[in-house]
Every structure is written in C-alpha cells, then in structure tokens.
Coordinates of C-alpha atoms in Angstrom, one line a residue:
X1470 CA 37.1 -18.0 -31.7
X1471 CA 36.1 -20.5 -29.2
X1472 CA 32.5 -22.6 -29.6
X1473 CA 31.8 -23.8 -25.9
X1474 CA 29.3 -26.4 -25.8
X1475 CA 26.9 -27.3 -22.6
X1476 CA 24.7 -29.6 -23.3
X1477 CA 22.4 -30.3 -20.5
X1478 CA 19.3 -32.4 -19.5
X1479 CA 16.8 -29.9 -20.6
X1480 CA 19.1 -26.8 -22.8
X1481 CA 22.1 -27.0 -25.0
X1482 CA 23.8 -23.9 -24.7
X1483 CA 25.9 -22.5 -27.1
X1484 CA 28.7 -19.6 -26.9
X1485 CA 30.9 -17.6 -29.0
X1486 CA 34.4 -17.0 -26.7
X1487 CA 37.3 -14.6 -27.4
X1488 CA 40.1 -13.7 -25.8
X1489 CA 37.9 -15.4 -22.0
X1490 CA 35.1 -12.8 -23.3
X1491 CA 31.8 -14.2 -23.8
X1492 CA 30.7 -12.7 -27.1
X1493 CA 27.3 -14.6 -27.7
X1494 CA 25.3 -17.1 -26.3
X1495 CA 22.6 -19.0 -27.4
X1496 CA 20.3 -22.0 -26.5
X1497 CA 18.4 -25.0 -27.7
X1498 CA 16.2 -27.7 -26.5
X1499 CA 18.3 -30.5 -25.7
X1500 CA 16.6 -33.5 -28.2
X1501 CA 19.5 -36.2 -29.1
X1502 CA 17.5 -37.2 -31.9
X1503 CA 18.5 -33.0 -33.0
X1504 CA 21.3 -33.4 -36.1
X1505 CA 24.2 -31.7 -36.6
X1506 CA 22.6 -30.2 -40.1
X1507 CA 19.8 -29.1 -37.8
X1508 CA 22.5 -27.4 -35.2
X1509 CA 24.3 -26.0 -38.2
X1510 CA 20.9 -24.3 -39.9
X1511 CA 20.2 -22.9 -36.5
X1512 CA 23.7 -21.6 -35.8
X1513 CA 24.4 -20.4 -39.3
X1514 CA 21.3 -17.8 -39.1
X1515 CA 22.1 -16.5 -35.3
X1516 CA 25.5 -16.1 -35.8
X1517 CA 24.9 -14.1 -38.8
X1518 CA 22.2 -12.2 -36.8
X1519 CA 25.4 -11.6 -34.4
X1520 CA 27.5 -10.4 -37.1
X1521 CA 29.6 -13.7 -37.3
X1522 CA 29.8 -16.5 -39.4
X1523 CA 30.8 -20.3 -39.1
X1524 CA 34.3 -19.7 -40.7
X1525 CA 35.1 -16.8 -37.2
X1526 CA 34.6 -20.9 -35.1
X1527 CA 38.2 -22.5 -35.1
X1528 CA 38.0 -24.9 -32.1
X1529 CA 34.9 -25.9 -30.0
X1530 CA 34.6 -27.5 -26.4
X1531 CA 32.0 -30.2 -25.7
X1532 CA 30.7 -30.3 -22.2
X1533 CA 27.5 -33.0 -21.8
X1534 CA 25.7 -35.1 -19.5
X1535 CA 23.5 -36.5 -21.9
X1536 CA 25.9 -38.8 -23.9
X1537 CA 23.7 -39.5 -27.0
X1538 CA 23.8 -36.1 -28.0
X1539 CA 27.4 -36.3 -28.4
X1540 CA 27.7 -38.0 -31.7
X1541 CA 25.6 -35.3 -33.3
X1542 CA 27.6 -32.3 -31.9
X1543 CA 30.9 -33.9 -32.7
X1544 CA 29.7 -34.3 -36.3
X1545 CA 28.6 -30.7 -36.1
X1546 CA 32.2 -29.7 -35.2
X1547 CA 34.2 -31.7 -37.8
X1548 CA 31.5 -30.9 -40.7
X1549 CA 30.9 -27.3 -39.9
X1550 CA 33.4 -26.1 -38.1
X1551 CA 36.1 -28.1 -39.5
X1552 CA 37.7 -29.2 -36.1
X1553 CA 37.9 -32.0 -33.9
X1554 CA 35.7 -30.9 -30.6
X1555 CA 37.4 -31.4 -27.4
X1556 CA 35.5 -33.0 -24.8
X1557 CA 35.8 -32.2 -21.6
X1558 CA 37.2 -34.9 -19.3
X1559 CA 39.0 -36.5 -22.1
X1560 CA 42.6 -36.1 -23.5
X1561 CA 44.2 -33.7 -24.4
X1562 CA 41.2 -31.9 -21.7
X1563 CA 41.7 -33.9 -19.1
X1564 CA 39.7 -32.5 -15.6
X1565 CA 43.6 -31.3 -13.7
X1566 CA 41.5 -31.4 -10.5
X1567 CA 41.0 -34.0 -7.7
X1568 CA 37.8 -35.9 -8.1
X1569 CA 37.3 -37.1 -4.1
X1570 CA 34.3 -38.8 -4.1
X1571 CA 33.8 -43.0 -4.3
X1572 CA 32.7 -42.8 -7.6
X1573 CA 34.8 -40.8 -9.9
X1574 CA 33.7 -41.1 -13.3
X1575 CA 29.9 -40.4 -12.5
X1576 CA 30.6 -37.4 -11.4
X1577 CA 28.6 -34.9 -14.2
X1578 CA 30.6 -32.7 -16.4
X1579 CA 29.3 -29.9 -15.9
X1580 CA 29.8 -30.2 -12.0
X1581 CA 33.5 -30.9 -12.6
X1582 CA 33.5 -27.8 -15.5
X1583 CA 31.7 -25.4 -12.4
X1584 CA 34.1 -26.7 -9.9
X1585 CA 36.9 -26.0 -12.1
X1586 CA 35.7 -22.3 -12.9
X1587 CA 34.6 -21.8 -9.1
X1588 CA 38.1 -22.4 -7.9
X1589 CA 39.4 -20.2 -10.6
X1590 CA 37.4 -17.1 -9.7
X1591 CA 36.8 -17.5 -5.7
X1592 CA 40.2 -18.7 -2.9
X1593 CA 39.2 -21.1 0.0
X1594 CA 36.6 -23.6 0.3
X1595 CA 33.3 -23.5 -1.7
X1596 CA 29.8 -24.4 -2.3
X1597 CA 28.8 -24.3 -6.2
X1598 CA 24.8 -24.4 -6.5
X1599 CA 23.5 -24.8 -10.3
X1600 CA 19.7 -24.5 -11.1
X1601 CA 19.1 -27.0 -13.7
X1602 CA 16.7 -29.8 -14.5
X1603 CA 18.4 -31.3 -11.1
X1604 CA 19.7 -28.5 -8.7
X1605 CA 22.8 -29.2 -7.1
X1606 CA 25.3 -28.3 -4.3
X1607 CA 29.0 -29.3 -5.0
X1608 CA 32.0 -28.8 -2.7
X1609 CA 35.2 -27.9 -3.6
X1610 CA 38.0 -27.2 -0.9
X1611 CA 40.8 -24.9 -0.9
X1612 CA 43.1 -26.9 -3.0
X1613 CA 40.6 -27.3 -5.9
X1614 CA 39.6 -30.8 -5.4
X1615 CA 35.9 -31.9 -5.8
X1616 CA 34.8 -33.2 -2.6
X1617 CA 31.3 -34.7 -3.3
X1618 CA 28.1 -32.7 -2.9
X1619 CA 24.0 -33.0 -3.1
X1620 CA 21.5 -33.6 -6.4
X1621 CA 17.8 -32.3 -5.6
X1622 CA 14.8 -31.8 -8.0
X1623 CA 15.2 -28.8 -9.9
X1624 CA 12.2 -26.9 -8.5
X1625 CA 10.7 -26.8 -12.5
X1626 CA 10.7 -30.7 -12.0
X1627 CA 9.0 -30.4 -8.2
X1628 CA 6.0 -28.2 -10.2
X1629 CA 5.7 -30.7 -12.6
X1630 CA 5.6 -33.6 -10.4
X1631 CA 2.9 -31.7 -7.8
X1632 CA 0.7 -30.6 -10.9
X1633 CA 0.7 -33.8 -12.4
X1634 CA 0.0 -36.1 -9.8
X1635 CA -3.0 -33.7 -8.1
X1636 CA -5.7 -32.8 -10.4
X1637 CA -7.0 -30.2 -9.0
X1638 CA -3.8 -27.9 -9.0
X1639 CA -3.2 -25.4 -11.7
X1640 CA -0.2 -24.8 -13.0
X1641 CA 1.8 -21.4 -11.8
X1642 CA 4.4 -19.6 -12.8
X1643 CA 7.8 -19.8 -10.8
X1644 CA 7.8 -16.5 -8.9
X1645 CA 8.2 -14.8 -5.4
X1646 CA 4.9 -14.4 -3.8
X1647 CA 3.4 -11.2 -3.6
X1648 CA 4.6 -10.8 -0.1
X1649 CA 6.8 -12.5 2.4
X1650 CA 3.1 -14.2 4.2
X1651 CA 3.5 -18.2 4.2
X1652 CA 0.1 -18.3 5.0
X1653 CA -1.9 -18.6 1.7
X1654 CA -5.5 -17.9 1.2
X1655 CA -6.2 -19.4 -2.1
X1656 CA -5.0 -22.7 -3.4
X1657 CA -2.7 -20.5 -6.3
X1658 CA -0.9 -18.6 -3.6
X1659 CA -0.6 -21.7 -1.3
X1660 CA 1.2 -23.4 -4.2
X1661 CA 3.6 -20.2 -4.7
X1662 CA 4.8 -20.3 -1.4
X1663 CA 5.2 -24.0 -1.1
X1664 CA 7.6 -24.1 -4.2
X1665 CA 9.2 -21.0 -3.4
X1666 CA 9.7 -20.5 -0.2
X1667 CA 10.1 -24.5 0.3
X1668 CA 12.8 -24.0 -2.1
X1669 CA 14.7 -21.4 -0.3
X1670 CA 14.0 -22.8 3.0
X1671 CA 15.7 -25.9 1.1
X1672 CA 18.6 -24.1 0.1
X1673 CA 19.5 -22.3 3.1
X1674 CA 19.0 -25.5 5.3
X1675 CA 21.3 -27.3 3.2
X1676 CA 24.2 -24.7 3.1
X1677 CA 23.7 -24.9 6.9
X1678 CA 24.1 -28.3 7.1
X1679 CA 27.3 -28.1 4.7
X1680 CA 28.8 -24.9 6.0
X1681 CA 28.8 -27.3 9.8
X1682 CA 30.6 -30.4 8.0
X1683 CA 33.2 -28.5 6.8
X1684 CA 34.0 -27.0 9.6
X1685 CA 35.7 -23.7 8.0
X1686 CA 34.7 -20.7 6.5
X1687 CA 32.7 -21.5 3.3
X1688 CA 31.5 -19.1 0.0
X1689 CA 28.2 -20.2 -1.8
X1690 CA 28.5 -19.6 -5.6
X1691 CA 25.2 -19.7 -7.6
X1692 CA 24.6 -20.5 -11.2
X1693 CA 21.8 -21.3 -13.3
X1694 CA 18.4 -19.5 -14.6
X1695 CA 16.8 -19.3 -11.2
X1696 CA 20.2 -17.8 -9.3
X1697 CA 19.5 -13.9 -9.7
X1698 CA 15.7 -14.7 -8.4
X1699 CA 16.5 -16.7 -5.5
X1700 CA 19.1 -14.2 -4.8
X1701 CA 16.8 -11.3 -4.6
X1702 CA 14.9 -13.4 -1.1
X1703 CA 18.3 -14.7 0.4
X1704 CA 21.4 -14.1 1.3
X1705 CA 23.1 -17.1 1.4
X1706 CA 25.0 -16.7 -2.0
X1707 CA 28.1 -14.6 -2.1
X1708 CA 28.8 -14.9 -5.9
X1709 CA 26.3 -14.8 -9.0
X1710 CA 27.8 -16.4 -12.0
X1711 CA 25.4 -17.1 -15.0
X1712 CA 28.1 -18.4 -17.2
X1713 CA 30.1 -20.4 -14.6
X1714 CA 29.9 -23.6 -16.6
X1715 CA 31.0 -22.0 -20.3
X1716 CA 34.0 -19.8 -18.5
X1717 CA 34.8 -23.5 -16.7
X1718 CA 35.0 -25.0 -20.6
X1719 CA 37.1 -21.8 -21.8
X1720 CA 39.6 -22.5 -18.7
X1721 CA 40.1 -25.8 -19.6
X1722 CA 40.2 -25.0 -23.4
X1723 CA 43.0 -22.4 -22.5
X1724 CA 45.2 -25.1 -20.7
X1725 CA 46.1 -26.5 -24.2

C-alpha cells in the first residue's frame, strides 16, 4: 500500500491508499523538531489499531510546505518503511502540469497536488479553495495548467490575531451564529458574526471577482476542515472534497 504524506503548516496528515481507496488517515501536529522514531512509535500503534502494520507500507509520497520537516519524514520512509519517499515535484514525480504564474517554484505543493487532483475529478476551468492555516483560492483552466490564485488568513489565524491584540475579547469557538442576524447584541455574538459571516462574505466576494476575470463558466471546489461548514451557509462551492490533496499525491504516485 501507498503512505501519502501532507505535511502542512499547522497538521501532517497521514494516509493508508490502496488500489486509489483511501483506507486510513491520520494526523499530527506539524513540529519539524518531531523525529522519524517519534512518527514511527505513533504510526506503529494506529496502524495496528487499523488492523495494519508497517510491513502492508511499500512506497510512500511526500507532499510539504514546510521544508525542515522533510529530512525527518524521509528518514522515516527509508528506516521504517524501507523505501525511498517520493517527493512531489521532484523526479521521477515531476508536477506534468503547467505552472503559469511569474514565480514557478514558490508555488506550494500542496496547491500544485490540489490542482492536479481538481483537474482530475472536474472538466473546464476551476477554482480550488483549501482551509488551512492560510486559506486559498487557486485557478486552474481547462487544459490543467495552474494559472495563479489568492493566499488569505485562514480564519483560525484571523481569531487568533483579533483575540490577541484586543484584551477584552474572549475567545470563541468557530461556528455559524445561532441565526442568520448580523446584528449582534453581546460582544460573543458580535465576534461570531464578524468571523463568520466576514468569512463567507470574503469567500463569495472573491469567487465573484474571479468568476468576472475569467470570463467563462467557472466550478468552485472546496477542501479543507472548515469546507463541509461553510458549505452548509453558501452556495458557492459545487464540489466537497476532504481528501483532494492525498488523492492529488496517489495521482501522481500512479503516473510511475
């Protein structure tokens, strides 16, 4: 089986693939200080818990945008798994899409990996929106070919920020308001809707905005933790898909 690897500013994710099935998935703190004994104690016990073992691993994918984790996952893979990780981006997994934008190589993997798997499951010109740490809108046109796109806050990181700096705010919980009021009557409430509604109101100017440059008929794909609540208030996204960024890495693992 496959070991697809995400690692990400705030999670590593982890998951088991056979055959393009997703058989497990599991995730971890990203810390680059971590080590791969560390990684291997943790997996060792929740693949067991799965009914699997290190020995059912016989190649593993590396996706990451934090590049001093690297070392310790590519020690993981050679001195528990017993492979050589691929990393995506680099031979023999190179991207196989156009990269359109002025600066190629800072483009994030995972945007490349979502943009890959977007154009995989959806035809015709796209919008890819991942709820990370940083939550971000990429384009990808008909042909495949990443065309450039926006980084925001993650709306996690906007709470932090307006908690931290005002010391009077609480902190809340990232959830729909009771109601669909924008009018708050206690400071609690007042926060909700700012960072929630502000969010969506965020989201669906944006895809405006987008949807007029590109002048042609456009499908919004969402990813991330925060995609299946955001969809429940809008509906701007016409696809849902959790695991966009570990079926992206199985795509480009199968190309070998």
């Amino acid at each position: 089986m496959l070991l697809a690897v995400d690692a990400g500013n705030t999670n590593v994710v982890f998951a088991l693939v056979e055959s393009d099935t997703i058989r497990a998935r599991w995730r971890i703190a990203t810390d680059p200080r971590r080590t791969a004994d560390e990684y291997a104690v943790w997996l060792n016990q929740l693949l067991t818990l799965e009914g699997f073992a290190l020995s059912d691993v016989n190649s593993v994918i590396i996706a990451t945008v934090v590049p001093r984790a690297l070392h310790n996952l590519e020690v993981l893979s050679s001195k528990y798994f017993k492979v050589d990780p691929l990393i995506a981006g680099q031979h023999p997994v190179a991207w196989g899409i156009e990269l359109d934008v002025a600066e190629p190589a800072s483009v994030g993997a995972d945007r490349v990996v979502n943009a890959i798997a977007a154009h995989h499951l959806c035809s015709g010109d796209l919008v890819v929106i991942d709820f990370g740490t940083a939550t971000t809108f990429d384009v990808v046109d008909y042909s495949g070919a990443y065309k450039g796109g926006i980084i925001a806050p993650g709306i996690n990181l906007s709470l932090d920020a307006l908690v931290s700096a005002a010391a009077k705010l609480p902190r809340i919980a990232i959830a729909a308001p009771e109601d669909r009021s924008v009018i708050g009557r206690t400071t609690e409430a007042q926060m909700q809707i700012g960072v929630f509604w502000g969010y969506v109101a965020m989201i669906e100017g944006l895809i405006a905005r987008m949807r007029a440059e590109i002048g042609r008929p456009v499908k919004v794909i969402s990813t991330g933790g925060l995609a299946v609540l955001f969809d429940q208030h809008t509906d701007i996204f016409d696809a849902i898909a959790p695991d966009l960024t570990i079926q992206g890495l199985a795509l480009m693992h199968g190309r070998i």
